[in-house]
Coordinates of C-alpha atoms in Angstrom, one line a residue:
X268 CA 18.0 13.8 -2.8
X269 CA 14.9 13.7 -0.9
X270 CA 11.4 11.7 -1.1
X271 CA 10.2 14.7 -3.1
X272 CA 12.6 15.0 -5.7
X273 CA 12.7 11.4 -6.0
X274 CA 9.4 11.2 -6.5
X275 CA 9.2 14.0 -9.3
X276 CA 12.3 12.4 -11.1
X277 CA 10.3 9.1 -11.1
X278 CA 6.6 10.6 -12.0
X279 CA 8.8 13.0 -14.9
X280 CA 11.4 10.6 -16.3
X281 CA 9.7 7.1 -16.0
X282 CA 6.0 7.0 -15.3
X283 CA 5.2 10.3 -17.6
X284 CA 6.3 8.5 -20.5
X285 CA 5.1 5.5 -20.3
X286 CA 1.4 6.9 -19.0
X287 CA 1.0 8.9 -22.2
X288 CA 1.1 5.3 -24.0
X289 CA -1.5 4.3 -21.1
X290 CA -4.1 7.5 -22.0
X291 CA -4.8 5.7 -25.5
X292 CA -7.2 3.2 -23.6
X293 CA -8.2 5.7 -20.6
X294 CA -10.1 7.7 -23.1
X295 CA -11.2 5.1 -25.1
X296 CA -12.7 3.2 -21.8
X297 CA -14.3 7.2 -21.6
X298 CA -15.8 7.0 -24.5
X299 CA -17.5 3.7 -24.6
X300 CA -19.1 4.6 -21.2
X301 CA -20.4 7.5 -22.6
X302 CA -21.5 6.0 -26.1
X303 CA -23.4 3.3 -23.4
X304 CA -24.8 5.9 -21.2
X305 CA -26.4 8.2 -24.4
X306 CA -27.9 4.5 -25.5
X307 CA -29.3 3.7 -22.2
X308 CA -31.6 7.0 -22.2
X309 CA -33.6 5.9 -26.1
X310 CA -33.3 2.3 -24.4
X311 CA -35.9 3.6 -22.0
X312 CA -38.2 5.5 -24.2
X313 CA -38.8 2.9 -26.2
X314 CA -41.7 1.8 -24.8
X315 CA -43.4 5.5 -25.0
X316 CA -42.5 5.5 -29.2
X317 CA -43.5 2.7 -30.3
X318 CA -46.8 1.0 -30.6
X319 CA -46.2 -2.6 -31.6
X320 CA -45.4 -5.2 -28.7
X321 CA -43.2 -7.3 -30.8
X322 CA -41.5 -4.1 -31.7
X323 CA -41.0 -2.7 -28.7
X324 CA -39.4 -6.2 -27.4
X325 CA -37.4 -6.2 -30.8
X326 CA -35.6 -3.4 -29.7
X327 CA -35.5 -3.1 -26.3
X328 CA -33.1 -6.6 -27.0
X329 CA -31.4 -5.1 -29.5
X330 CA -30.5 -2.6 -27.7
X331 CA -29.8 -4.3 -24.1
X332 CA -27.0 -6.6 -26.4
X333 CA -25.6 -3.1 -28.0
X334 CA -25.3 -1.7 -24.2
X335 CA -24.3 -5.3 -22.6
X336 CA -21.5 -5.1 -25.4
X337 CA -20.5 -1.6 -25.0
X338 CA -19.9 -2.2 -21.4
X339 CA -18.3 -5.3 -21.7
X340 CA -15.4 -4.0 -23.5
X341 CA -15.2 -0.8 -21.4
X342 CA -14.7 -3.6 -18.9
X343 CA -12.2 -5.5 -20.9
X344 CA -10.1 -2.1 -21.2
X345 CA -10.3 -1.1 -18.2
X346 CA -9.2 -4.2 -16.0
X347 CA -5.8 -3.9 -19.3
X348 CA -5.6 -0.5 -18.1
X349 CA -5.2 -0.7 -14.4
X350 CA -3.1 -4.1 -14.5
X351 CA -0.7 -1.6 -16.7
X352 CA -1.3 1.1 -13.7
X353 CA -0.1 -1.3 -11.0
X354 CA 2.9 -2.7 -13.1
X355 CA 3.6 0.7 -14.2
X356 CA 2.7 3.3 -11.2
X357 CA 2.7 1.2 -7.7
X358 CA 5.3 -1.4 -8.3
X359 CA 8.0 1.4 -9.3
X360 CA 6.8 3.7 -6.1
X361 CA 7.5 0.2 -4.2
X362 CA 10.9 -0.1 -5.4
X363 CA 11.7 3.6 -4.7
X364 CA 11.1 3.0 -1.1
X365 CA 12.9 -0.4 -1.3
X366 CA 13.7 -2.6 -4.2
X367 CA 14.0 -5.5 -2.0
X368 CA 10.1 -5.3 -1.1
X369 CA 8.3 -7.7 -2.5
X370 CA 5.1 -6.1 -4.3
X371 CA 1.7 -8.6 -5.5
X372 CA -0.9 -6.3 -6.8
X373 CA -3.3 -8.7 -6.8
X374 CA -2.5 -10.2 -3.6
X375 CA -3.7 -9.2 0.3
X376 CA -3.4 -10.0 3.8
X377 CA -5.7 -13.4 4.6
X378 CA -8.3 -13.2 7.3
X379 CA -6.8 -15.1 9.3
X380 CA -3.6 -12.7 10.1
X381 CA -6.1 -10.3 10.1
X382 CA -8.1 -11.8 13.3
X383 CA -4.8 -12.5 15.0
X384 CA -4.5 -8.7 15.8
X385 CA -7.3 -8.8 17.8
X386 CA -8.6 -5.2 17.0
X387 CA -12.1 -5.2 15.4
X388 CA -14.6 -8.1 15.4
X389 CA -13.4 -11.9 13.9
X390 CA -13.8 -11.7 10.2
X391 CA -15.0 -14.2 8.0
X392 CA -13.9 -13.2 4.5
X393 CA -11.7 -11.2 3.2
X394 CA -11.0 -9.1 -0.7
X395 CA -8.0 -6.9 -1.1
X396 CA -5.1 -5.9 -3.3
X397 CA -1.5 -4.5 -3.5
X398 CA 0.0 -7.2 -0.9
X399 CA 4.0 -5.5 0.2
X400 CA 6.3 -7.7 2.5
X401 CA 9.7 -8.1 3.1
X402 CA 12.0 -6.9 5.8
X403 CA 13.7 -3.8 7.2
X404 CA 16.6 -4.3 8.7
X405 CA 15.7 -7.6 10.8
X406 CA 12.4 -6.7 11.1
X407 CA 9.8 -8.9 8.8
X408 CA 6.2 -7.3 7.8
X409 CA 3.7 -7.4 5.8
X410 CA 0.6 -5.1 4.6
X411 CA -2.2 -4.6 1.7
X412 CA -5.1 -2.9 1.2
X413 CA -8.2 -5.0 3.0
X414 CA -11.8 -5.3 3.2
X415 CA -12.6 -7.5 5.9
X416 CA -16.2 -8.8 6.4
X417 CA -18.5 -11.6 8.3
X418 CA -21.4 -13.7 6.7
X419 CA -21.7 -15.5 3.3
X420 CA -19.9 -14.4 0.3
X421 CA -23.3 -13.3 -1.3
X422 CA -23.0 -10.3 1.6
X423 CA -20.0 -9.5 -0.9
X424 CA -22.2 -7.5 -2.8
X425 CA -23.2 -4.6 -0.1
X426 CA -20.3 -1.8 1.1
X427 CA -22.2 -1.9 4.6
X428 CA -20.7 -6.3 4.9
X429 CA -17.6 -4.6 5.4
X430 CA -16.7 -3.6 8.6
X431 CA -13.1 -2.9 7.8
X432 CA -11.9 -1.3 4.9
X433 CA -8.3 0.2 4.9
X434 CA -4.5 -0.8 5.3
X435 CA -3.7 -3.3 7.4
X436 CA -0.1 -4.4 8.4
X437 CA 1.6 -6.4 10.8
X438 CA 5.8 -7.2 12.2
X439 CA 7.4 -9.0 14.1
X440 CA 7.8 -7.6 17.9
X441 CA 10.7 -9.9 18.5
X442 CA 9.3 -10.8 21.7
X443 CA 6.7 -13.0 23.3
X444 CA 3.8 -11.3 24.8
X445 CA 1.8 -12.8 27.8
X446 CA -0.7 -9.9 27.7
X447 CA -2.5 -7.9 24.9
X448 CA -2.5 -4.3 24.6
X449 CA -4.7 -2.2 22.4
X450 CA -3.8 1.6 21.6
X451 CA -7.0 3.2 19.3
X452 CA -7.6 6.6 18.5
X453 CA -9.0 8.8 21.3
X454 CA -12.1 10.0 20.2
X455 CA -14.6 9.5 23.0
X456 CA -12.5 12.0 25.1
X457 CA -12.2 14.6 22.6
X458 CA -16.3 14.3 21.8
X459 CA -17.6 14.2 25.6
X460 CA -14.6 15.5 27.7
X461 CA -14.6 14.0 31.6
X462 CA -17.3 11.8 30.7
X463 CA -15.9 9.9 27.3
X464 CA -12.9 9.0 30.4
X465 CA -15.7 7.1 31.8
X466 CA -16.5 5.5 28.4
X467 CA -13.0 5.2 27.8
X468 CA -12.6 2.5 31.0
X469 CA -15.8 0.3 29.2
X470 CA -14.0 -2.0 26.8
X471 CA -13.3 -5.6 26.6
X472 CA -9.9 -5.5 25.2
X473 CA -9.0 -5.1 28.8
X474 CA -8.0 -2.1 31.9
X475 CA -7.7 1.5 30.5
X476 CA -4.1 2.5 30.6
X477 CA -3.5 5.9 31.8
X478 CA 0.3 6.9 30.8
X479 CA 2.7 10.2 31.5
X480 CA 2.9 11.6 28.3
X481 CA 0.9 13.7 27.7
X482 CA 0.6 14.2 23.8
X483 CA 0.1 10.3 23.6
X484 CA -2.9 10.9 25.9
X485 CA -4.5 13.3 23.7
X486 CA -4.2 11.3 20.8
X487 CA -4.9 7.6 22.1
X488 CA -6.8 5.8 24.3
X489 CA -4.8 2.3 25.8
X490 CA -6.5 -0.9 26.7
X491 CA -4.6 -3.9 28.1
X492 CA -5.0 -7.3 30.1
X493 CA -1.7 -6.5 31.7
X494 CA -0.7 -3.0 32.7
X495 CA 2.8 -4.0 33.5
X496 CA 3.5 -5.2 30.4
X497 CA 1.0 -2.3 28.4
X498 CA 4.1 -0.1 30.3
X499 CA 7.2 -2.1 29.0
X500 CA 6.3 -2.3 25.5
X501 CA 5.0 1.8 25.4
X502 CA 8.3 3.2 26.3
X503 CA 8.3 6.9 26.4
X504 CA 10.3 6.8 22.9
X505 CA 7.6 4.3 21.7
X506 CA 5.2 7.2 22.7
X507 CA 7.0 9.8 21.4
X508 CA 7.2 7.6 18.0
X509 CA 3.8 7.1 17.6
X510 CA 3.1 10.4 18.1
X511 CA 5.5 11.6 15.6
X512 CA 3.5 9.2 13.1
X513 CA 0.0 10.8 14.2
X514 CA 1.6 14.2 13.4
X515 CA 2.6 13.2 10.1
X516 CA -0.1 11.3 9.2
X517 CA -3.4 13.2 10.4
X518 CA -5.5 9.5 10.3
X519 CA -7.2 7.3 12.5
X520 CA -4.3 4.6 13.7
X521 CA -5.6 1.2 15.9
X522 CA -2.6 -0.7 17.2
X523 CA -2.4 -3.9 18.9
X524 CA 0.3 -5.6 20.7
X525 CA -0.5 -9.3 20.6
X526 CA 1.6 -12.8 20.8
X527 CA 4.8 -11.5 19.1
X528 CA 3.3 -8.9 16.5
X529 CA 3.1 -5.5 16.4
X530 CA -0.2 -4.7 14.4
X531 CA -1.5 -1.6 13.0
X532 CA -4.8 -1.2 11.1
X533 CA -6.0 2.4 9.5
X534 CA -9.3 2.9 7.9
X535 CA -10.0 4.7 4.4
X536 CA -13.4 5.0 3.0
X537 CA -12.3 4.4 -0.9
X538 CA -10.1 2.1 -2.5
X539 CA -6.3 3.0 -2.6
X540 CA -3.9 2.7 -5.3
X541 CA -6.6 2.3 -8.2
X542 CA -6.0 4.3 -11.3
X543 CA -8.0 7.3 -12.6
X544 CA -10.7 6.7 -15.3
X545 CA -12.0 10.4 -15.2
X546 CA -10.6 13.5 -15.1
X547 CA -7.2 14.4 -16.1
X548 CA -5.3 11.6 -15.8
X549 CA -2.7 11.0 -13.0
X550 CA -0.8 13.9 -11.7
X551 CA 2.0 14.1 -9.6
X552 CA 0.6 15.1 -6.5
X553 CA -1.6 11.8 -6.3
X554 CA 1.7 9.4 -7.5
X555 CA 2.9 11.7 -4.0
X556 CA -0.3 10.5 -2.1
X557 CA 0.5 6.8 -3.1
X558 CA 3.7 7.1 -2.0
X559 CA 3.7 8.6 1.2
X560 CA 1.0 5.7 2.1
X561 CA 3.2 2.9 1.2
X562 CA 6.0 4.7 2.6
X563 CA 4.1 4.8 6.1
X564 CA 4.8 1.1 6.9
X565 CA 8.2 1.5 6.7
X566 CA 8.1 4.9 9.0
X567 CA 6.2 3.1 11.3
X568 CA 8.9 0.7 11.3
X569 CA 11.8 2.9 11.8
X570 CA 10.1 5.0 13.9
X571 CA 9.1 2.4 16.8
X572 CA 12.4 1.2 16.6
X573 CA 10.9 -2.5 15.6
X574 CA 14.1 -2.4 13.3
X575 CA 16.5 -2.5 15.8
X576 CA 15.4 -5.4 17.4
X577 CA 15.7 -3.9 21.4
X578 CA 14.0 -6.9 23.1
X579 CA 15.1 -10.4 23.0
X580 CA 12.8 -13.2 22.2
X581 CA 12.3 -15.3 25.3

């Protein structure tokens, strides 16, 4: 059977059924967001109606508590709703791929295994959700959704404190490194040609890599401190299985090679794995979405051959 029949026995047989229980409180978290929205707009005109100051305080409070209310248990639903969602939607996709994963929805990747890649700039703090680990063959990883951020936790507040927001994951390389190498998209050669090669040699993740294949080339720029060993570990069938992943995946992939971890980071610009609150409910083409992204760690595994454990740890 493959991943898509799989998937559509799983959406029809097991998460249809128990979602139609679930779209009881989805419209009833609807509805009180609309009952507090029509509320908010008298809330305001208040002041134009009526005359008395003590009145117009009177109600205003009144109605602030009525909307404060209102929202509150919206709020109360909703966090019922999407614990349900994870339990119900994510964790079963998760055991589809493997039931020996290990699957914490409210769980992430620290900042500390974070800066250990090497990748972006040193983060400070760190929010996140729907932590997988567990192994593939021999191979032990981990990943979650992350937002990864510097300053106080008051920063929290603002999108822009954020200056990583995505999946991040990381496995074992089963061998010691002595250098670190950096593979990123190739973007500065696409946008300005001869001239983002000359940008491409300005980093300070190390020497710009130039390799033989050419597909790699188009899609990555490589930055090491040790070309010999940037060489060794990008084997033309590591090439060839990164661009494989590329192709099937049209998204932005950073990779780093660093102590004895193989690291990959990809950015999204919205949260992953959250249930829908508007709308028509969840379909089966985004329970597909969700699992083709948590099924990407594993082809990145299998792909790169991590799973077969090629090198010996020194």
């Amino acid at each position: 059977m493959s991943s898509n029949q799989k998937i559509e026995t799983l959406y029809n047989e097991q998460l249809k059924p128990k979602l139609a229980k679930l779209e009881k409180d989805r419209h009833a978290i609807q509805k009180k967001l609309v009952i507090a929205t029509v509320l908010a707009i008298p809330f305001f005109m208040i002041p134009f109606f009526v005359r008395n100051q003590i009145g117009v305080w009177a109600l205003m409070v009144s109605s602030f508590l009525v909307i404060m209310i209102i929202l509150a248990w919206a709020l109360t639903l909703y966090f019922k709703y999407r614990h349900q969602f994870k339990e119900i939607v994510v964790k079963e996709l998760v055991k589809l791929i493997n039931p020996d994963f290990n699957n914490d929805p409210y769980d992430h990747i620290n900042v500390l295994e974070f800066n250990k890649a090497k990748m972006f700039a040193k983060g400070e703090r760190a929010i996140g959700d729907d932590l997988v680990k567990g192994n593939i063959d021999k191979t032990r990883f981990e990943f979650s959704e992350i937002k990864v951020g510097q300053g106080t936790q008051n920063a929290q507040q603002s999108k822009q404190s954020y200056f990583f927001r995505g999946l991040f994951f990381y496995a074992d390389f089963n061998k010691k490194l002595t250098g670190e190498t950096f593979v990123g998209p190739d973007k500065a050669e696409k946008l300005f040609g001869k001239m983002g090669q000359k940008l491409q040699t300005i980093s300070s993740k190390g020497e710009l890599i130039k390799l033989e294949n050419s597909d790699f080339e188009k899609m990555y720029v490589v930055h090491s401190s040790d070309q010999t060993e940037a060489r060794y570990i990008l084997t033309p069938k590591m090439m060839e299985a990164m661009v494989n992943i590329r192709e099937k995946h049209p998204l932005d992939f950073h990779f780093s090679f660093v102590d004895q971890r193989v690291n990959c980071a990809i950015k999204f610009n919205k949260n992953l794995f959250e249930p829908v609150i508007w709308g028509k409910g969840l379909k089966l083409s985004d329970v597909e979405y969700f699992y083709n992204l948590l099924e990407l760690i594993q082809t990145i595994i299998t792909e790169m051959n991590l799973n077969l454990r090629i090198w010996a740890v020194e």
